[in-house]
């Protein structure tokens, strides 16, 4: 009798447990399926920097690379007269004028315009412009004046009349007041127009200004000739 009671009681417990499990499964609110994570597809290739659309810096001639290295370092335009060492004298790299871009770039090619212009002016002073009231050459400033560089380049066979090549030197008379300006032709282009590395007032930059002003001179270092 006791055995039957125990069996009956166990069966009752099992029935209660099954009923509770069934009730729990039927009354639990339905669970929403987990949200599927969104897949973000990245482009297989990223677009190249803007500069690569207009030229490869690695293919630039040394004088262009030397001029471009001044970008971000020469950040001011400062035309103040400054006493310089001689030869190879320079103002602090943080500042300068348009001619300093050319002077610094050519110095890295072994060409010191300060010394070359000074020597040529000492021997041929009357060949140079007489517009600053000077009676003798001044190695602090002569090579930093665009008209003097135009005379020196012309006298020493740098003037050319063909197409613009990377590394060429161009001079202008700026629209408005006709002020002289100078820069170096880049290997990069915007469309078909070569960019110019220059300092026109806000430090050394690489910009599309070749045909924005009246071109006064076009120069290139002569091949197989001493500067």
XYZ file of N, CA and C in Angstrom:
681
model
N 0.837 -1.201 0.000
C 0.000 0.000 0.000
C 0.873 1.253 0.000
N 1.872 1.240 0.866
C 2.765 2.398 0.908
C 3.462 2.600 -0.432
N 3.833 1.482 -1.071
C 4.509 1.585 -2.370
C 3.601 2.229 -3.390
N 2.318 1.858 -3.392
C 1.379 2.444 -4.346
C 1.220 3.937 -4.099
N 1.186 4.295 -2.810
C 1.050 5.729 -2.504
C 2.257 6.526 -3.021
N 3.448 5.925 -2.817
C 4.655 6.629 -3.266
C 4.662 6.778 -4.785
N 4.263 5.703 -5.486
C 4.228 5.765 -6.954
C 3.220 6.795 -7.409
N 2.073 6.820 -6.775
C 1.049 7.790 -7.154
C 1.494 9.222 -6.903
N 2.170 9.422 -5.757
C 2.644 10.776 -5.430
C 3.704 11.242 -6.423
N 4.611 10.317 -6.834
C 5.650 10.657 -7.816
C 5.031 11.001 -9.152
N 4.000 10.227 -9.543
C 3.334 10.500 -10.821
C 2.676 11.864 -10.794
N 2.115 12.219 -9.624
C 1.476 13.526 -9.490
C 2.490 14.647 -9.651
N 3.672 14.483 -9.042
C 4.717 15.508 -9.169
C 5.161 15.673 -10.619
N 5.296 14.566 -11.330
C 5.708 14.633 -12.736
C 4.670 15.369 -13.562
N 3.399 15.085 -13.283
C 2.326 15.738 -14.034
C 2.322 17.234 -13.781
N 2.534 17.619 -12.502
C 2.562 19.054 -12.173
C 3.722 19.742 -12.885
N 4.899 19.080 -12.910
C 6.078 19.677 -13.558
C 5.852 19.859 -15.044
N 5.256 18.848 -15.699
C 4.995 18.954 -17.137
C 4.006 20.060 -17.431
N 3.002 20.185 -16.570
C 2.009 21.241 -16.773
C 2.637 22.623 -16.637
N 3.535 22.777 -15.654
C 4.190 24.079 -15.450
C 5.067 24.443 -16.637
N 5.790 23.442 -17.172
C 6.658 23.712 -18.326
C 5.836 24.116 -19.529
N 4.704 23.408 -19.727
C 3.843 23.741 -20.858
C 3.282 25.144 -20.719
N 2.848 25.492 -19.505
C 2.279 26.811 -19.265
C 3.309 27.918 -19.504
N 4.543 27.661 -19.050
C 5.593 28.668 -19.228
C 5.880 28.908 -20.699
N 5.899 27.846 -21.502
C 6.217 27.993 -22.925
C 5.091 28.643 -23.698
N 3.851 28.454 -23.240
C 2.718 28.989 -23.993
C 2.372 30.402 -23.581
N 2.789 30.854 -22.385
C 2.439 32.195 -21.917
C 3.583 33.184 -22.069
N 4.842 32.741 -22.360
C 5.973 33.663 -22.521
C 5.765 34.486 -23.781
N 5.939 35.817 -23.712
C 5.762 36.642 -24.913
C 6.766 36.245 -25.979
N 6.329 36.258 -27.211
C 7.231 35.855 -28.305
C 8.455 36.767 -28.362
N 9.614 36.168 -28.579
C 10.861 36.910 -28.658
C 11.106 37.359 -30.100
N 11.491 38.652 -30.238
C 11.820 39.153 -31.565
C 13.159 38.577 -32.006
N 13.260 38.214 -33.246
C 14.552 37.710 -33.719
C 15.610 38.799 -33.607
N 16.835 38.403 -33.299
C 17.927 39.371 -33.156
C 18.136 40.125 -34.464
N 18.317 41.441 -34.321
C 18.514 42.264 -35.516
C 19.810 41.871 -36.211
N 19.731 41.760 -37.513
C 20.908 41.393 -38.289
C 21.828 42.599 -38.425
N 23.084 42.414 -38.127
C 24.044 43.517 -38.220
C 24.177 43.969 -39.663
N 24.172 45.296 -39.844
C 24.328 45.841 -41.183
C 25.766 45.668 -41.656
N 25.906 45.310 -42.897
C 27.228 45.133 -43.477
C 27.602 46.385 -44.249
N 28.717 47.008 -43.891
C 29.194 48.201 -44.576
C 30.293 47.784 -45.532
N 30.063 48.017 -46.806
C 31.045 47.630 -47.818
C 31.966 48.812 -48.098
N 33.246 48.606 -47.897
C 34.230 49.625 -48.216
C 34.648 49.471 -49.664
N 34.983 50.578 -50.316
C 35.449 50.459 -51.697
C 36.722 49.642 -51.757
N 36.851 48.867 -52.819
C 38.029 48.021 -52.943
C 39.296 48.854 -53.074
N 39.188 50.011 -53.707
C 40.339 50.902 -53.826
C 39.902 52.297 -53.460
N 40.676 52.973 -52.627
C 40.362 54.334 -52.249
C 40.844 55.276 -53.335
N 40.130 56.394 -53.570
C 40.590 57.340 -54.587
C 41.929 57.930 -54.199
N 42.821 58.150 -55.153
C 44.141 58.692 -54.834
C 44.038 60.130 -54.387
N 45.050 60.639 -53.666
C 45.046 62.053 -53.291
C 44.935 62.935 -54.515
N 44.429 64.158 -54.304
C 44.220 65.060 -55.435
C 45.505 65.296 -56.211
N 46.636 65.359 -55.488
C 47.894 65.652 -56.159
C 48.249 64.580 -57.178
N 47.822 63.327 -56.957
C 48.172 62.257 -57.873
C 47.365 62.334 -59.166
N 46.283 63.093 -59.150
C 45.518 63.256 -60.375
C 46.246 64.169 -61.357
N 47.194 64.947 -60.870
C 47.817 65.947 -61.724
C 49.320 65.765 -61.848
N 49.855 64.663 -61.375
C 51.280 64.434 -61.558
C 51.857 63.592 -60.446
N 52.953 62.947 -60.734
C 53.612 62.086 -59.766
C 54.815 62.812 -59.198
N 54.789 63.064 -57.877
C 55.878 63.817 -57.255
C 57.209 63.096 -57.393
N 57.184 61.750 -57.452
C 58.427 60.995 -57.534
C 59.156 61.228 -58.854
N 58.427 61.663 -59.894
C 59.030 61.878 -61.202
C 59.463 63.321 -61.404
N 59.366 64.137 -60.380
C 59.734 65.540 -60.501
C 61.245 65.686 -60.619
N 61.718 66.624 -61.452
C 63.154 66.912 -61.494
C 63.642 67.395 -60.132
N 64.936 67.261 -59.853
C 65.456 67.656 -58.536
C 65.135 69.096 -58.156
N 65.187 70.023 -59.116
C 64.918 71.421 -58.774
C 63.460 71.609 -58.366
N 62.554 70.823 -58.947
C 61.142 70.905 -58.568
C 60.948 70.317 -57.175
N 61.593 69.195 -56.901
C 61.483 68.611 -55.562
C 62.045 69.565 -54.512
N 63.136 70.253 -54.863
C 63.729 71.208 -53.924
C 62.787 72.374 -53.665
N 62.123 72.852 -54.712
C 61.160 73.945 -54.533
C 59.962 73.475 -53.725
N 59.462 72.280 -54.029
C 58.281 71.758 -53.333
C 58.570 71.509 -51.853
N 59.814 71.207 -51.523
C 60.161 70.946 -50.121
C 60.004 72.190 -49.253
N 59.887 73.357 -49.880
C 59.708 74.594 -49.122
C 58.255 74.810 -48.695
N 57.329 74.082 -49.319
C 55.913 74.229 -48.975
C 55.694 73.753 -47.538
N 55.053 74.584 -46.743
C 54.835 74.263 -45.338
C 55.977 74.695 -44.442
N 57.114 75.047 -45.033
C 58.256 75.539 -44.255
C 58.387 77.052 -44.401
N 58.279 77.535 -45.632
C 58.239 78.981 -45.856
C 56.776 79.392 -45.864
N 56.347 80.053 -44.807
C 54.919 80.324 -44.616
C 54.598 81.814 -44.603
N 55.613 82.655 -44.823
C 55.375 84.098 -44.819
C 56.075 84.744 -46.003
N 55.531 85.877 -46.415
C 56.174 86.720 -47.421
C 56.727 87.929 -46.694
N 58.037 88.122 -46.785
C 58.675 89.216 -46.052
C 59.743 89.845 -46.943
N 59.465 91.028 -47.516
C 60.414 91.665 -48.430
C 61.435 92.573 -47.752
N 61.526 92.526 -46.439
C 62.421 93.438 -45.720
C 63.877 93.227 -46.142
N 64.591 94.329 -46.284
C 66.028 94.254 -46.578
C 66.731 93.600 -45.397
N 67.603 92.624 -45.697
C 68.284 91.873 -44.646
C 69.749 91.703 -45.006
N 70.629 91.974 -44.059
C 72.056 91.722 -44.267
C 72.297 90.217 -44.254
N 72.943 89.710 -45.308
C 73.134 88.273 -45.472
C 74.613 87.908 -45.430
N 74.873 86.655 -45.083
C 76.213 86.116 -45.278
C 76.502 86.069 -46.777
N 77.776 85.977 -47.119
C 78.153 85.856 -48.528
C 79.360 84.940 -48.631
N 79.326 83.949 -49.531
C 78.173 83.535 -50.349
C 77.210 82.665 -49.548
N 76.208 82.127 -50.235
C 75.215 81.203 -49.662
C 74.409 81.831 -48.533
N 74.266 83.152 -48.543
C 73.474 83.812 -47.512
C 71.982 83.647 -47.760
N 71.222 83.597 -46.673
C 69.776 83.409 -46.798
C 69.089 83.982 -45.570
N 67.820 84.346 -45.744
C 66.985 84.717 -44.608
C 66.445 83.428 -43.994
N 65.882 83.470 -42.776
C 65.313 82.251 -42.186
C 64.297 81.598 -43.121
N 64.308 80.270 -43.184
C 63.482 79.522 -44.128
C 61.998 79.776 -43.940
N 61.582 80.219 -42.751
C 60.164 80.436 -42.487
C 59.592 81.581 -43.315
N 60.464 82.432 -43.856
C 59.978 83.590 -44.599
C 60.804 83.775 -45.862
N 60.356 84.722 -46.697
C 61.085 85.024 -47.916
C 60.191 85.736 -48.905
N 60.720 85.908 -50.122
C 59.975 86.511 -51.219
C 59.963 85.524 -52.379
N 59.387 85.947 -53.507
C 59.246 85.015 -54.626
C 60.600 84.522 -55.129
N 61.589 85.402 -55.166
C 62.901 84.996 -55.666
C 63.570 83.966 -54.762
N 63.254 83.990 -53.469
C 63.889 83.042 -52.548
C 63.506 81.601 -52.869
N 62.314 81.379 -53.421
C 61.925 80.024 -53.821
C 62.905 79.495 -54.863
N 63.224 80.334 -55.848
C 64.141 79.945 -56.921
C 65.569 79.823 -56.394
N 65.994 80.796 -55.605
C 67.360 80.789 -55.066
C 67.606 79.526 -54.249
N 66.683 79.184 -53.367
C 66.860 78.016 -52.500
C 66.832 76.719 -53.300
N 65.940 76.645 -54.290
C 65.853 75.419 -55.089
C 67.122 75.209 -55.910
N 67.656 76.275 -56.503
C 68.863 76.141 -57.315
C 70.096 75.882 -56.459
N 70.109 76.374 -55.238
C 71.257 76.102 -54.368
C 71.397 74.608 -54.099
N 70.288 73.908 -54.042
C 70.366 72.463 -53.842
C 70.883 71.748 -55.085
N 70.994 72.479 -56.198
C 71.586 71.921 -57.419
C 73.016 72.427 -57.605
N 73.550 73.107 -56.585
C 74.917 73.611 -56.659
C 75.053 74.950 -57.352
N 73.948 75.687 -57.486
C 73.954 76.984 -58.161
C 73.603 78.061 -57.142
N 74.556 78.928 -56.834
C 74.331 79.996 -55.856
C 74.124 81.309 -56.607
N 72.868 81.691 -56.791
C 72.572 82.915 -57.533
C 73.096 84.161 -56.825
N 73.193 84.129 -55.519
C 73.739 85.289 -54.818
C 75.150 85.593 -55.319
N 75.994 84.595 -55.359
C 77.375 84.789 -55.791
C 77.462 85.059 -57.291
N 76.700 84.319 -58.087
C 76.778 84.466 -59.538
C 76.299 85.839 -59.993
N 75.169 86.294 -59.457
C 74.658 87.610 -59.835
C 75.610 88.704 -59.362
N 76.127 88.570 -58.151
C 77.037 89.590 -57.628
C 78.292 89.695 -58.497
N 78.868 88.574 -58.865
C 80.070 88.603 -59.695
C 79.782 89.206 -61.063
N 78.629 88.859 -61.640
C 78.292 89.394 -62.959
C 78.001 90.887 -62.889
N 77.366 91.335 -61.818
C 77.084 92.761 -61.678
C 78.360 93.561 -61.438
N 79.311 92.993 -60.712
C 80.583 93.695 -60.501
C 81.296 93.937 -61.827
N 81.210 92.959 -62.728
C 81.903 93.080 -64.011
C 81.075 93.811 -65.060
N 79.752 93.846 -64.887
C 78.877 94.416 -65.925
C 77.734 95.199 -65.277
N 78.077 96.108 -64.394
C 77.057 96.791 -63.607
C 76.059 97.537 -64.488
N 76.517 98.135 -65.568
C 75.635 98.929 -66.421
C 74.634 98.072 -67.190
N 74.853 96.756 -67.260
C 73.930 95.877 -67.976
C 72.669 95.593 -67.164
N 72.703 95.919 -65.896
C 71.583 95.607 -65.010
C 70.698 96.837 -64.803
N 69.433 96.623 -64.439
C 68.506 97.757 -64.275
C 69.017 98.769 -63.252
N 68.827 100.039 -63.569
C 69.217 101.117 -62.662
C 67.945 101.761 -62.120
N 67.240 101.003 -61.286
C 65.943 101.480 -60.810
C 65.858 101.572 -59.295
N 66.951 101.281 -58.601
C 66.922 101.329 -57.138
C 67.918 102.343 -56.587
N 68.523 103.123 -57.458
C 69.440 104.160 -57.024
C 70.777 103.648 -56.526
N 71.144 102.418 -56.885
C 72.416 101.865 -56.430
C 73.561 102.339 -57.322
N 74.728 102.513 -56.715
C 75.918 102.901 -57.467
C 76.925 101.763 -57.565
N 76.639 100.674 -56.880
C 77.508 99.497 -56.921
C 76.681 98.276 -56.519
N 77.162 97.086 -56.822
C 76.407 95.875 -56.475
C 76.247 95.720 -54.966
N 75.149 95.089 -54.576
C 74.861 94.817 -53.168
C 74.489 93.340 -53.035
N 75.383 92.502 -52.520
C 75.112 91.061 -52.446
C 74.012 90.688 -51.460
N 73.519 91.655 -50.691
C 72.418 91.367 -49.773
C 71.068 91.326 -50.481
N 70.947 92.015 -51.612
C 69.623 92.188 -52.203
C 69.576 91.989 -53.715
N 70.694 92.153 -54.429
C 70.653 92.129 -55.898
C 70.029 90.854 -56.447
N 70.418 89.703 -55.913
C 69.924 88.421 -56.430
C 68.484 88.148 -56.021
N 67.935 88.948 -55.130
C 66.556 88.759 -54.662
C 65.579 89.659 -55.414
N 66.043 90.287 -56.489
C 65.197 91.155 -57.306
C 64.969 90.503 -58.665
N 63.696 90.352 -59.027
C 63.336 89.649 -60.261
C 63.992 90.260 -61.497
N 63.964 91.585 -61.703
C 64.587 92.133 -62.916
C 66.070 91.791 -63.033
N 66.781 91.731 -61.910
C 68.194 91.348 -61.965
C 68.354 89.892 -62.393
N 67.492 89.015 -61.888
C 67.571 87.611 -62.296
C 67.241 87.461 -63.778
N 66.286 88.233 -64.273
C 65.960 88.172 -65.701
C 67.178 88.540 -66.547
N 67.905 89.582 -66.136
C 69.099 89.989 -66.879
C 70.167 88.905 -66.794
N 70.393 88.379 -65.591
C 71.425 87.349 -65.444
C 71.099 86.129 -66.299
N 69.866 85.623 -66.208
C 69.495 84.434 -66.971
C 69.630 84.680 -68.472
N 69.223 85.848 -68.933
C 69.309 86.158 -70.359
C 70.767 86.252 -70.809
N 71.587 86.904 -70.020
C 72.998 87.066 -70.377
C 73.744 85.732 -70.419
N 73.270 84.754 -69.669
C 74.000 83.491 -69.561
C 73.281 82.323 -70.234
N 72.428 82.639 -71.194
C 71.879 81.610 -72.068
C 70.763 80.763 -71.497
N 70.053 81.267 -70.495
C 68.954 80.503 -69.910
C 67.622 80.746 -70.631
N 67.494 81.800 -71.405
C 66.205 82.152 -72.008
C 65.803 81.122 -73.063
N 64.536 80.715 -73.038
C 63.995 79.760 -74.009
C 62.643 80.265 -74.491
N 62.181 79.686 -75.617
C 60.904 80.106 -76.186
C 60.019 78.917 -76.555
N 60.377 77.721 -76.082
C 59.555 76.553 -76.399
C 58.568 76.291 -75.269
N 57.992 75.083 -75.226
C 56.975 74.763 -74.236
C 57.524 74.737 -72.821
N 56.600 74.795 -71.874
C 56.985 74.850 -70.461
C 57.260 73.442 -69.937
N 58.452 73.267 -69.376
C 58.867 71.985 -68.823
C 59.020 72.104 -67.311
N 58.863 70.965 -66.639
C 59.075 70.945 -65.194
C 60.500 71.388 -64.882
N 60.633 72.341 -63.972
C 61.935 72.874 -63.610
C 62.261 74.191 -64.279
N 61.481 74.574 -65.302
C 61.688 75.879 -65.932
C 61.384 76.992 -64.934
N 61.942 78.153 -65.201
C 61.707 79.344 -64.384
C 60.937 80.351 -65.228
N 59.880 80.905 -64.659
C 59.032 81.860 -65.371
C 58.951 83.141 -64.558
N 58.966 84.279 -65.269
C 58.738 85.569 -64.616
C 57.498 86.211 -65.215
N 56.835 87.029 -64.415
C 55.602 87.702 -64.821
C 55.661 89.170 -64.419
N 54.697 89.929 -64.968
C 54.336 91.236 -64.440
C 52.884 91.097 -63.991
N 52.679 91.205 -62.693
C 51.378 90.899 -62.118
C 50.315 91.882 -62.583
N 49.124 91.350 -62.801
C 47.999 92.183 -63.207
C 47.740 93.245 -62.146
N 47.420 94.436 -62.609
C 47.151 95.532 -61.679
C 48.305 96.508 -61.659
N 49.278 96.263 -60.791
C 50.393 97.196 -60.623
C 51.621 96.813 -61.437
N 51.597 95.664 -62.082
C 52.720 95.261 -62.911
C 53.960 94.876 -62.135
N 53.797 94.419 -60.887
C 54.949 94.048 -60.076
C 55.613 92.790 -60.636
N 56.944 92.711 -60.609
C 57.635 91.508 -61.084
C 57.386 90.325 -60.151
N 57.313 89.148 -60.744
C 57.108 87.919 -59.967
C 57.867 86.794 -60.652
N 58.209 85.745 -59.883
C 58.981 84.628 -60.426
C 58.553 83.336 -59.744
N 58.636 82.225 -60.478
C 58.296 80.924 -59.916
C 58.896 79.809 -60.742
N 58.726 78.582 -60.269
C 59.279 77.392 -60.918
C 58.132 76.525 -61.425
N 58.252 76.050 -62.660
C 57.232 75.200 -63.262
C 57.278 73.820 -62.610
N 56.118 73.342 -62.172
C 56.000 72.037 -61.528
C 55.834 70.931 -62.565
N 56.046 69.688 -62.138
C 55.733 68.541 -62.998
C 54.258 68.176 -62.913
N 53.541 68.786 -61.990
C 52.114 68.534 -61.854
C 51.327 69.512 -62.721
N 50.143 69.077 -63.128
C 49.310 69.911 -63.989
C 47.881 69.936 -63.477
N 47.174 70.970 -63.869
C 45.727 71.030 -63.691
C 45.151 71.126 -65.094
N 44.567 70.031 -65.554
C 44.217 69.957 -66.963
C 45.499 69.863 -67.773
N 45.668 70.794 -68.708
C 46.889 70.836 -69.513
C 47.861 71.908 -69.039
N 47.533 72.596 -67.960
C 48.348 73.724 -67.511
C 49.269 73.316 -66.370
N 50.581 73.480 -66.532
C 51.497 73.170 -65.429
C 51.249 74.089 -64.237
N 51.362 73.534 -63.044
C 51.290 74.348 -61.842
C 52.619 75.077 -61.636
N 52.589 76.073 -60.766
C 53.772 76.876 -60.468
C 54.036 76.829 -58.967
N 55.295 76.615 -58.594
C 55.704 76.678 -57.190
C 56.289 78.065 -56.964
N 55.694 78.818 -56.053
C 56.056 80.233 -55.906
C 55.607 80.736 -54.542
N 55.994 81.976 -54.253
C 55.543 82.670 -53.044
C 55.045 84.035 -53.484
N 53.728 84.173 -53.488
C 53.139 85.429 -53.947
C 52.544 86.231 -52.798
N 52.752 85.759 -51.554
C 52.266 86.534 -50.427
C 51.904 85.737 -49.199
N 51.767 84.424 -49.323
C 51.344 83.603 -48.182
C 52.260 82.404 -47.986
N 53.520 82.541 -48.353
C 54.439 81.421 -48.241
C 54.491 80.626 -49.533
N 55.373 79.644 -49.571
C 55.562 78.848 -50.779
C 54.355 77.948 -51.007
N 53.816 77.999 -52.227
C 52.652 77.199 -52.591
C 52.806 76.681 -54.014
N 51.972 75.709 -54.355
C 51.954 75.124 -55.700
C 50.565 75.385 -56.273
N 50.494 76.271 -57.286
C 49.197 76.766 -57.726
C 49.141 76.914 -59.240
N 47.923 77.045 -59.733
C 47.683 77.223 -61.164
C 47.633 78.717 -61.483
N 48.810 79.303 -61.746
C 48.849 80.745 -62.028
C 49.638 81.065 -63.297
N 50.065 80.051 -64.046
C 50.974 80.278 -65.170
C 50.446 81.323 -66.140
N 49.168 81.222 -66.504
C 48.617 82.122 -67.520
C 47.687 83.187 -66.935
N 47.772 83.401 -65.631
C 46.912 84.413 -65.010
C 47.502 85.812 -65.086
N 48.782 85.910 -65.402
C 49.446 87.205 -65.467
C 50.297 87.263 -66.730
N 50.739 88.462 -67.062
C 51.563 88.651 -68.256
C 52.935 88.012 -68.054
N 53.273 87.073 -68.912
C 54.563 86.399 -68.817
C 55.643 87.312 -69.394
N 56.698 87.519 -68.604
C 57.785 88.411 -69.022
C 59.030 87.650 -69.438
N 59.256 86.471 -68.873
C 60.457 85.714 -69.191
C 60.260 84.232 -68.961
N 60.989 83.431 -69.731
C 60.922 81.971 -69.625
C 62.353 81.462 -69.718
N 62.802 80.746 -68.672
C 64.212 80.386 -68.566
C 64.364 78.908 -68.203
N 65.515 78.360 -68.615
C 65.839 76.959 -68.323
C 67.353 76.835 -68.225
N 67.833 76.097 -67.240
C 69.278 75.931 -67.107
C 69.832 75.272 -68.363
N 70.824 75.878 -68.987
C 71.382 75.302 -70.216
C 71.993 73.928 -69.956
N 71.770 73.016 -70.871
C 72.338 71.674 -70.742
C 73.845 71.725 -70.981
N 74.576 70.988 -70.156
C 76.028 70.846 -70.308
C 76.761 72.182 -70.292
N 76.211 73.113 -69.524
C 76.880 74.408 -69.388
C 76.936 74.789 -67.926
N 78.032 75.417 -67.545
C 78.142 75.912 -66.175
C 77.131 77.020 -65.984
N 76.595 77.170 -64.767
C 75.598 78.206 -64.533
C 76.168 79.592 -64.717
